[in-house]
Amino acid sequence: MKNKDKYALVLAGGGAKGTYQIGAWKALNELGIEICAVTGASVGALNAALIAQKNYEQALDLWENISLDRVVKLPPELILDGKFHFRKFNFFHLREINKSILQYGGLDSTPLKNLINSYVNEESIRRSGIDFGLVTVNVNRLKPVEIFLNDIPQGQLGQYLLASSSFPTFKQAEIDGRKYTDGGVYDNIPYRMIKERGYKKIIIVDLAGPGFNRKPDIEGTETIYIKNTSDIGSVLNFNKGILKVLLTLGYLDTMKTFGKIDGIKYFYKSDKKIERDIITKLGKDPSLRKILPKGMRQYRDIAVPFFECAALILGIDQSIEYKMSELFGIIEKRYYEIINRSDYKDKKHLIRVLKNMKKNMKQNYGERDFLAYPPFEYLNGLGQIFTGSKLKTAEKTLKLFFPMLPAGLYFIDKVIKDSKQLYS
């Protein structure tokens, strides 16, 4: 873009998933979008401060080096792979935590306070020219506090950031003798305060986090809504591998929202030749639309939603930017791996594969859609694309390939008996 577009930015709360917003910020920078104002709740408030500082590298450094013990004080025995981990042998440490919660009114968030003081420079934010605001809740008065930087007393920004980020299980932050808790308790997406500030061009970066998610009233504005395609991780899961994926997804989802990348659940540049070829080989079979999730059935051309749903069921990584031809090739390879497998008599293998397929379906479709849309139909469609014909008969195919197909549960009594443990 020759002239930078100026937008106000709203950052939702979501704990460890906040790294997604830093990926989104990277994309906005590459798109030439200038941030003139930013508000946030909870971790969104911390990210808003980092963005107002105009130092992407510093924000990236924070999220690359963050860990659960840098947010809240916990015995190291209760942390495994970046998240809270409880087992029988560390029960003693859990009792210590319960005692601390009862004594101090919550988990000790001194590490988070130190993190804020290390990475946030109040003077830099005040000089940046970016209109910065946050939301927290005054516990003593049971009232929300929506406040902008020019109303925060000099030297108290760090205290307000800690207040907004004080997750309900954390010890409540204190400012001038009053106690405060997480801003997400009142408004996890502080859109209203930025709209009432007079901004009309607004970008929201949601994290599907806990809290009270007020529906934005977008009337009279140009509002762009960015939300995670894949909901992975949790608010207190600081596993470095997951944080890295979330950073990438924030970048890719933002690029997709602004039309630089195509796809529904995946990321790629459309290839009309491949799409036409899929449509031609699938034909005009109306039953194929019925196997799609409800939100995809109305697509004008069935190629893209069918193509992506098949990829989801086959467990293909969603956090990568592909060429469409590359993704198509991976789907084809996975399809032939299933068709050519011959170890269907191995019951342990049966249970293992069914669990994986069930997990893929539930993560991407939900329980209801998992029961309604067995992968067999997708394999049948892929058969039309890659071999030119459907698999011969459902019954024969299921008997041969039932270890690979949850649909087998509906047709083969023996498999149902062997697999009861999956549906208990």
Short mmCIF file of C-alpha atoms in Angstrom, two decimals:
data_model
loop_
_atom_site.label_atom_id
_atom_site.label_comp_id
_atom_site.label_asym_id
_atom_site.label_seq_id
_atom_site.Cartn_x
_atom_site.Cartn_y
_atom_site.Cartn_z
CA MET A 1 0.00 0.00 0.00
CA LYS A 2 1.37 3.43 -0.95
CA ASN A 3 -0.41 5.28 1.85
CA LYS A 4 -0.75 3.54 5.17
CA ASP A 5 -4.29 2.80 6.35
CA LYS A 6 -4.84 3.82 9.98
CA TYR A 7 -6.93 1.57 12.22
CA ALA A 8 -7.81 1.27 15.89
CA LEU A 9 -7.04 -2.20 17.22
CA VAL A 10 -8.99 -4.19 19.82
CA LEU A 11 -7.25 -7.16 21.47
CA ALA A 12 -9.26 -9.78 23.34
CA GLY A 13 -8.11 -11.73 26.38
CA GLY A 14 -7.05 -15.36 26.17
CA GLY A 15 -4.01 -16.02 28.35
CA ALA A 16 -1.25 -18.02 26.66
CA LYS A 17 -3.07 -17.74 23.33
CA GLY A 18 -2.03 -14.07 23.27
CA THR A 19 0.96 -14.96 21.09
CA TYR A 20 -1.57 -15.22 18.23
CA GLN A 21 -2.02 -11.44 18.42
CA ILE A 22 1.70 -10.85 17.93
CA GLY A 23 1.52 -12.91 14.72
CA ALA A 24 -1.44 -10.78 13.64
CA TRP A 25 0.56 -7.62 14.37
CA LYS A 26 3.39 -8.88 12.16
CA ALA A 27 0.93 -9.33 9.29
CA LEU A 28 -0.59 -5.88 9.83
CA ASN A 29 2.91 -4.36 9.65
CA GLU A 30 3.61 -6.16 6.37
CA LEU A 31 0.26 -5.00 5.00
CA GLY A 32 1.20 -1.39 5.74
CA ILE A 33 -1.62 -0.90 8.25
CA GLU A 34 -0.80 1.72 10.85
CA ILE A 35 -2.24 1.39 14.36
CA CYS A 36 -3.41 4.73 15.74
CA ALA A 37 -5.16 3.37 18.84
CA VAL A 38 -5.26 0.08 20.72
CA THR A 39 -7.29 -1.32 23.60
CA GLY A 40 -7.06 -4.68 25.33
CA ALA A 41 -8.39 -6.88 28.09
CA SER A 42 -6.30 -9.28 30.16
CA VAL A 43 -3.39 -10.55 28.01
CA GLY A 44 -4.79 -8.33 25.25
CA ALA A 45 -3.96 -5.33 27.45
CA LEU A 46 -0.35 -6.50 27.78
CA ASN A 47 -0.09 -7.01 24.02
CA ALA A 48 -1.75 -3.63 23.44
CA ALA A 49 1.00 -2.00 25.53
CA LEU A 50 3.69 -3.82 23.54
CA ILE A 51 2.11 -2.67 20.28
CA ALA A 52 1.81 0.92 21.56
CA GLN A 53 5.56 0.70 22.25
CA LYS A 54 6.09 0.07 18.52
CA ASN A 55 8.74 -2.59 19.14
CA TYR A 56 7.79 -5.86 17.45
CA GLU A 57 11.12 -7.55 18.21
CA GLN A 58 10.70 -6.93 21.92
CA ALA A 59 7.16 -8.31 21.87
CA LEU A 60 8.38 -11.37 19.98
CA ASP A 61 11.16 -11.86 22.51
CA LEU A 62 8.64 -11.84 25.36
CA TRP A 63 6.46 -14.51 23.75
CA GLU A 64 9.40 -16.67 22.66
CA ASN A 65 10.72 -16.74 26.22
CA ILE A 66 7.52 -16.78 28.24
CA SER A 67 6.69 -19.76 30.44
CA LEU A 68 4.12 -20.63 33.07
CA ASP A 69 6.58 -19.95 35.90
CA ARG A 70 7.18 -16.45 34.47
CA VAL A 71 3.46 -15.71 34.88
CA VAL A 72 2.56 -17.30 38.19
CA LYS A 73 4.54 -18.76 41.09
CA LEU A 74 4.23 -22.57 41.12
CA PRO A 75 6.47 -25.36 42.37
CA PRO A 76 8.51 -26.63 39.37
CA GLU A 77 7.25 -30.15 40.11
CA LEU A 78 3.77 -29.02 39.00
CA ILE A 79 4.90 -27.80 35.56
CA LEU A 80 5.44 -30.12 32.61
CA ASP A 81 5.87 -29.08 28.95
CA GLY A 82 4.86 -25.52 29.77
CA LYS A 83 1.56 -26.28 31.51
CA PHE A 84 0.19 -27.20 34.92
CA HIS A 85 0.64 -30.92 35.54
CA PHE A 86 -0.73 -32.82 38.51
CA ARG A 87 0.14 -36.40 39.41
CA LYS A 88 -0.20 -38.45 42.58
CA PHE A 89 3.43 -38.08 43.62
CA ASN A 90 3.29 -34.25 43.61
CA PHE A 91 0.10 -34.02 45.67
CA PHE A 92 2.09 -32.37 48.47
CA HIS A 93 2.87 -29.37 46.23
CA LEU A 94 -0.77 -29.03 45.28
CA ARG A 95 -1.62 -28.69 48.97
CA GLU A 96 0.97 -25.91 49.19
CA ILE A 97 -0.80 -24.06 46.37
CA ASN A 98 -4.22 -24.46 48.02
CA LYS A 99 -2.79 -23.07 51.24
CA SER A 100 -1.34 -20.08 49.35
CA ILE A 101 -4.65 -19.42 47.60
CA LEU A 102 -6.52 -19.44 50.92
CA GLN A 103 -3.92 -17.24 52.60
CA TYR A 104 -3.40 -14.66 49.86
CA GLY A 105 -6.65 -14.87 47.93
CA GLY A 106 -5.15 -16.39 44.79
CA LEU A 107 -2.01 -17.61 43.08
CA ASP A 108 1.03 -15.38 43.45
CA SER A 109 1.42 -13.42 40.20
CA THR A 110 4.65 -11.67 41.19
CA PRO A 111 6.39 -13.27 38.15
CA LEU A 112 3.84 -11.60 35.85
CA LYS A 113 4.45 -8.26 37.58
CA ASN A 114 8.19 -8.66 37.00
CA LEU A 115 7.58 -9.63 33.36
CA ILE A 116 5.51 -6.49 32.77
CA ASN A 117 8.15 -4.29 34.39
CA SER A 118 10.87 -5.90 32.24
CA TYR A 119 9.17 -5.49 28.87
CA VAL A 120 6.86 -2.49 29.16
CA ASN A 121 8.31 1.02 29.01
CA GLU A 122 5.65 3.48 30.11
CA GLU A 123 7.51 6.52 28.80
CA SER A 124 7.91 4.98 25.34
CA ILE A 125 4.16 4.34 25.20
CA ARG A 126 3.32 7.86 26.30
CA ARG A 127 5.62 9.25 23.60
CA SER A 128 4.42 6.91 20.83
CA GLY A 129 1.33 8.88 19.90
CA ILE A 130 -0.80 5.72 19.94
CA ASP A 131 -4.03 6.09 21.93
CA PHE A 132 -3.79 3.22 24.42
CA GLY A 133 -6.52 1.89 26.72
CA LEU A 134 -7.44 -1.15 28.81
CA VAL A 135 -10.24 -2.57 30.90
CA THR A 136 -10.10 -4.00 34.43
CA VAL A 137 -12.59 -4.44 37.28
CA ASN A 138 -12.54 -2.64 40.63
CA VAL A 139 -13.42 -5.42 43.08
CA ASN A 140 -14.09 -3.10 46.05
CA ARG A 141 -16.71 -1.14 44.13
CA LEU A 142 -17.78 -4.02 41.85
CA LYS A 143 -17.41 -1.68 38.89
CA PRO A 144 -15.61 -1.97 35.55
CA VAL A 145 -12.78 0.45 34.83
CA GLU A 146 -12.35 1.35 31.15
CA ILE A 147 -9.39 3.70 31.11
CA PHE A 148 -7.07 5.30 28.58
CA LEU A 149 -3.43 6.16 29.17
CA ASN A 150 -3.98 9.89 29.54
CA ASP A 151 -6.16 9.12 32.61
CA ILE A 152 -3.66 6.71 34.17
CA PRO A 153 -1.42 8.52 36.69
CA GLN A 154 2.24 8.76 35.74
CA GLY A 155 4.16 5.67 36.82
CA GLN A 156 1.08 3.46 37.34
CA LEU A 157 0.72 1.85 33.89
CA GLY A 158 2.41 -1.37 35.05
CA GLN A 159 -0.05 -1.65 37.95
CA TYR A 160 -3.03 -1.23 35.62
CA LEU A 161 -1.64 -3.83 33.20
CA LEU A 162 -1.25 -6.29 36.08
CA ALA A 163 -4.80 -5.46 37.19
CA SER A 164 -6.26 -6.13 33.74
CA SER A 165 -4.27 -9.38 33.47
CA SER A 166 -5.13 -10.72 36.94
CA PHE A 167 -6.77 -13.98 35.91
CA PRO A 168 -9.60 -14.86 38.38
CA THR A 169 -7.48 -17.57 40.07
CA PHE A 170 -4.60 -15.10 40.57
CA LYS A 171 -4.13 -12.86 43.58
CA GLN A 172 -5.99 -9.61 42.90
CA ALA A 173 -3.86 -6.66 41.92
CA GLU A 174 -3.87 -3.59 44.13
CA ILE A 175 -3.81 0.09 43.10
CA ASP A 176 -4.05 2.87 45.70
CA GLY A 177 -5.44 0.46 48.28
CA ARG A 178 -8.17 -0.92 46.00
CA LYS A 179 -8.23 -4.41 44.54
CA TYR A 180 -8.68 -5.21 40.84
CA THR A 181 -9.25 -8.31 38.75
CA ASP A 182 -9.10 -9.45 35.12
CA GLY A 183 -10.69 -7.12 32.56
CA GLY A 184 -12.20 -10.09 30.72
CA VAL A 185 -14.60 -10.58 33.62
CA TYR A 186 -16.42 -7.45 32.41
CA ASP A 187 -15.58 -7.20 28.70
CA ASN A 188 -13.12 -9.62 27.12
CA ILE A 189 -13.34 -7.77 23.77
CA PRO A 190 -13.16 -4.04 24.73
CA TYR A 191 -14.62 -2.81 21.46
CA ARG A 192 -17.17 -0.41 22.87
CA MET A 193 -14.60 1.81 24.58
CA ILE A 194 -12.66 2.27 21.32
CA LYS A 195 -15.83 2.99 19.32
CA GLU A 196 -17.03 5.52 21.92
CA ARG A 197 -13.60 7.12 21.62
CA GLY A 198 -14.64 8.11 18.10
CA TYR A 199 -12.73 5.61 15.96
CA LYS A 200 -14.54 4.29 12.88
CA LYS A 201 -11.97 1.97 11.28
CA ILE A 202 -11.44 -0.85 13.75
CA ILE A 203 -9.74 -4.27 13.73
CA ILE A 204 -10.62 -6.89 16.36
CA VAL A 205 -8.26 -9.77 17.13
CA ASP A 206 -10.25 -12.35 19.09
CA LEU A 207 -8.73 -15.36 20.88
CA ALA A 208 -11.89 -17.31 21.78
CA GLY A 209 -10.79 -16.82 25.38
CA PRO A 210 -12.82 -17.14 28.59
CA GLY A 211 -14.65 -14.18 30.01
CA PHE A 212 -17.60 -12.02 29.04
CA ASN A 213 -17.42 -11.62 25.26
CA ARG A 214 -19.74 -8.74 24.46
CA LYS A 215 -21.07 -8.69 20.91
CA PRO A 216 -19.51 -5.68 19.13
CA ASP A 217 -21.97 -3.06 17.89
CA ILE A 218 -20.34 -2.35 14.53
CA GLU A 219 -23.03 -0.01 13.16
CA GLY A 220 -21.46 3.10 11.64
CA THR A 221 -17.97 1.62 11.56
CA GLU A 222 -15.68 -0.27 9.21
CA THR A 223 -14.85 -3.22 11.44
CA ILE A 224 -12.59 -6.13 10.48
CA TYR A 225 -12.81 -9.23 12.66
CA ILE A 226 -9.85 -11.62 12.95
CA LYS A 227 -10.32 -14.89 14.82
CA ASN A 228 -8.27 -18.05 15.07
CA THR A 229 -9.03 -20.66 12.39
CA SER A 230 -7.85 -23.46 14.70
CA ASP A 231 -8.55 -23.27 18.40
CA ILE A 232 -5.53 -24.93 19.98
CA GLY A 233 -3.93 -24.67 23.37
CA SER A 234 -5.50 -23.19 26.49
CA VAL A 235 -5.17 -20.03 28.55
CA LEU A 236 -2.43 -21.47 30.78
CA ASN A 237 -0.68 -23.73 28.28
CA PHE A 238 2.71 -22.13 27.60
CA ASN A 239 4.14 -25.08 25.69
CA LYS A 240 6.67 -23.55 23.30
CA GLY A 241 5.58 -25.70 20.36
CA ILE A 242 1.95 -24.61 20.70
CA LEU A 243 2.92 -20.94 21.14
CA LYS A 244 4.96 -21.11 17.93
CA VAL A 245 1.99 -22.54 16.02
CA LEU A 246 -0.32 -19.85 17.42
CA LEU A 247 2.12 -17.13 16.35
CA THR A 248 2.06 -18.52 12.80
CA LEU A 249 -1.75 -18.87 12.79
CA GLY A 250 -2.14 -15.24 13.89
CA TYR A 251 -0.05 -14.15 10.92
CA LEU A 252 -1.78 -16.45 8.40
CA ASP A 253 -5.34 -15.73 9.60
CA THR A 254 -4.69 -12.00 9.31
CA MET A 255 -3.29 -12.36 5.80
CA LYS A 256 -6.33 -14.45 4.88
CA THR A 257 -8.73 -11.87 6.37
CA PHE A 258 -7.16 -9.19 4.16
CA GLY A 259 -7.40 -11.38 1.05
CA LYS A 260 -3.70 -12.19 0.66
CA ILE A 261 -4.19 -15.93 1.28
CA ASP A 262 -7.13 -18.17 0.34
CA GLY A 263 -8.74 -21.15 2.05
CA ILE A 264 -11.32 -21.91 4.73
CA LYS A 265 -9.51 -23.98 7.35
CA TYR A 266 -6.23 -24.12 5.42
CA PHE A 267 -3.94 -21.50 3.91
CA TYR A 268 -3.00 -21.44 0.22
CA LYS A 269 -3.37 -19.49 -3.00
CA SER A 270 -6.30 -20.76 -5.05
CA ASP A 271 -5.56 -22.65 -8.24
CA LYS A 272 -8.58 -22.51 -10.57
CA LYS A 273 -7.24 -25.35 -12.71
CA ILE A 274 -7.13 -27.73 -9.75
CA GLU A 275 -10.56 -26.58 -8.55
CA ARG A 276 -12.11 -27.15 -12.01
CA ASP A 277 -10.50 -30.57 -12.19
CA ILE A 278 -11.95 -31.56 -8.79
CA ILE A 279 -15.41 -30.31 -9.74
CA THR A 280 -15.29 -32.20 -13.06
CA LYS A 281 -14.28 -35.47 -11.42
CA LEU A 282 -16.75 -35.20 -8.56
CA GLY A 283 -19.59 -34.46 -10.95
CA LYS A 284 -22.86 -32.96 -9.75
CA ASP A 285 -23.59 -35.48 -7.02
CA PRO A 286 -25.93 -33.58 -4.61
CA SER A 287 -25.18 -36.06 -1.83
CA LEU A 288 -21.65 -34.67 -1.52
CA ARG A 289 -22.97 -31.38 -0.18
CA LYS A 290 -24.80 -33.25 2.57
CA ILE A 291 -21.55 -34.56 4.03
CA LEU A 292 -20.13 -31.05 4.44
CA PRO A 293 -20.47 -29.17 7.74
CA LYS A 294 -23.41 -26.77 7.68
CA GLY A 295 -21.23 -23.70 7.36
CA MET A 296 -19.70 -24.99 4.12
CA ARG A 297 -22.69 -26.43 2.26
CA GLN A 298 -23.62 -23.21 0.48
CA TYR A 299 -20.30 -22.71 -1.27
CA ARG A 300 -20.96 -22.14 -4.96
CA ASP A 301 -18.34 -24.70 -6.01
CA ILE A 302 -17.97 -27.81 -3.90
CA ALA A 303 -14.28 -28.27 -4.72
CA VAL A 304 -12.75 -26.14 -1.94
CA PRO A 305 -14.90 -27.27 1.03
CA PHE A 306 -14.72 -30.93 -0.02
CA PHE A 307 -10.98 -30.68 -0.58
CA GLU A 308 -10.42 -29.11 2.86
CA CYS A 309 -12.76 -31.43 4.79
CA ALA A 310 -10.94 -34.43 3.33
CA ALA A 311 -7.66 -32.88 4.49
CA LEU A 312 -9.05 -32.31 7.99
CA ILE A 313 -10.20 -35.90 8.33
CA LEU A 314 -6.83 -37.15 7.10
CA GLY A 315 -5.12 -35.09 9.82
CA ILE A 316 -3.13 -32.79 7.56
CA ASP A 317 -1.41 -29.86 9.34
CA GLN A 318 -3.46 -26.64 9.28
CA SER A 319 -0.72 -24.28 10.48
CA ILE A 320 1.28 -24.11 7.23
CA GLU A 321 0.92 -21.97 4.12
CA TYR A 322 0.76 -24.37 1.17
CA LYS A 323 0.63 -24.14 -2.56
CA MET A 324 -2.75 -25.61 -3.50
CA SER A 325 -1.01 -28.19 -5.69
CA GLU A 326 1.18 -29.15 -2.73
CA LEU A 327 -1.80 -29.69 -0.41
CA PHE A 328 -3.57 -31.64 -3.14
CA GLY A 329 -0.52 -33.89 -3.44
CA ILE A 330 -0.44 -34.55 0.32
CA ILE A 331 -4.14 -35.50 0.29
CA GLU A 332 -3.50 -37.90 -2.59
CA LYS A 333 -0.57 -39.51 -0.78
CA ARG A 334 -2.59 -39.99 2.44
CA TYR A 335 -5.48 -41.44 0.45
CA TYR A 336 -3.31 -44.11 -1.16
CA GLU A 337 -1.68 -44.89 2.18
CA ILE A 338 -5.12 -45.79 3.52
CA ILE A 339 -6.19 -47.75 0.44
CA ASN A 340 -2.96 -49.76 0.33
CA ARG A 341 -2.84 -50.71 4.01
CA SER A 342 -3.19 -54.44 4.70
CA ASP A 343 -2.95 -54.68 8.48
CA TYR A 344 -6.69 -54.43 9.06
CA LYS A 345 -6.72 -57.60 11.20
CA ASP A 346 -4.60 -55.93 13.86
CA LYS A 347 -7.10 -54.95 16.58
CA LYS A 348 -4.65 -52.67 18.42
CA HIS A 349 -4.09 -50.85 15.16
CA LEU A 350 -7.87 -50.60 14.73
CA ILE A 351 -8.35 -48.92 18.09
CA ARG A 352 -5.39 -46.57 17.55
CA VAL A 353 -6.53 -45.41 14.10
CA LEU A 354 -10.17 -44.99 15.13
CA LYS A 355 -9.08 -42.83 18.06
CA ASN A 356 -7.03 -40.59 15.76
CA MET A 357 -9.84 -40.28 13.22
CA LYS A 358 -12.35 -39.51 15.96
CA LYS A 359 -10.01 -36.85 17.36
CA ASN A 360 -9.65 -35.19 13.94
CA MET A 361 -13.41 -35.16 13.40
CA LYS A 362 -14.25 -33.82 16.86
CA GLN A 363 -11.60 -31.08 16.78
CA ASN A 364 -12.70 -29.74 13.41
CA TYR A 365 -16.40 -30.56 13.14
CA GLY A 366 -17.74 -31.10 16.64
CA GLU A 367 -19.40 -34.16 18.15
CA ARG A 368 -22.63 -33.89 16.18
CA ASP A 369 -20.95 -33.57 12.81
CA PHE A 370 -18.60 -36.41 13.69
CA LEU A 371 -21.56 -38.77 14.03
CA ALA A 372 -23.29 -37.42 10.94
CA TYR A 373 -20.45 -37.35 8.39
CA PRO A 374 -18.36 -40.56 8.36
CA PRO A 375 -15.06 -40.24 6.46
CA PHE A 376 -16.07 -43.07 4.13
CA GLU A 377 -17.97 -40.56 1.99
CA TYR A 378 -14.87 -38.41 1.67
CA LEU A 379 -12.77 -41.39 0.68
CA ASN A 380 -15.39 -42.24 -1.91
CA GLY A 381 -15.12 -38.72 -3.32
CA LEU A 382 -11.33 -38.90 -3.29
CA GLY A 383 -11.64 -42.22 -5.15
CA GLN A 384 -13.55 -40.41 -7.88
CA ILE A 385 -10.82 -37.76 -8.09
CA PHE A 386 -7.74 -39.99 -7.97
CA THR A 387 -8.95 -43.23 -9.61
CA GLY A 388 -11.88 -42.02 -11.68
CA SER A 389 -14.49 -44.12 -9.89
CA LYS A 390 -16.12 -44.66 -6.52
CA LEU A 391 -15.00 -47.48 -4.29
CA LYS A 392 -16.96 -50.56 -5.39
CA THR A 393 -19.50 -51.05 -2.61
CA ALA A 394 -19.81 -49.55 0.82
CA GLU A 395 -20.20 -52.93 2.53
CA LYS A 396 -17.24 -54.57 0.77
CA THR A 397 -15.02 -51.54 1.28
CA LEU A 398 -15.89 -51.22 4.95
CA LYS A 399 -15.13 -54.89 5.57
CA LEU A 400 -11.75 -54.45 3.91
CA PHE A 401 -10.78 -51.09 5.31
CA PHE A 402 -12.76 -50.85 8.55
CA PRO A 403 -9.64 -50.12 10.70
CA MET A 404 -9.36 -46.82 8.82
CA LEU A 405 -13.02 -45.85 8.79
CA PRO A 406 -15.15 -44.74 11.74
CA ALA A 407 -18.07 -45.39 9.39
CA GLY A 408 -17.35 -49.07 10.01
CA LEU A 409 -18.81 -48.62 13.45
CA TYR A 410 -22.22 -48.23 11.89
CA PHE A 411 -22.09 -51.28 9.67
CA ILE A 412 -20.04 -54.04 11.27
CA ASP A 413 -21.22 -55.59 14.53
CA LYS A 414 -17.82 -57.11 15.24
CA VAL A 415 -16.10 -53.74 14.99
CA ILE A 416 -18.71 -52.16 17.21
CA LYS A 417 -18.02 -54.77 19.89
CA ASP A 418 -14.25 -54.38 19.56
CA SER A 419 -14.47 -50.61 19.73
CA LYS A 420 -16.97 -50.01 22.55
CA GLN A 421 -14.26 -48.41 24.65
CA LEU A 422 -14.08 -45.48 22.18
CA TYR A 423 -17.70 -44.51 22.77
CA SER A 424 -18.11 -45.16 26.49
#
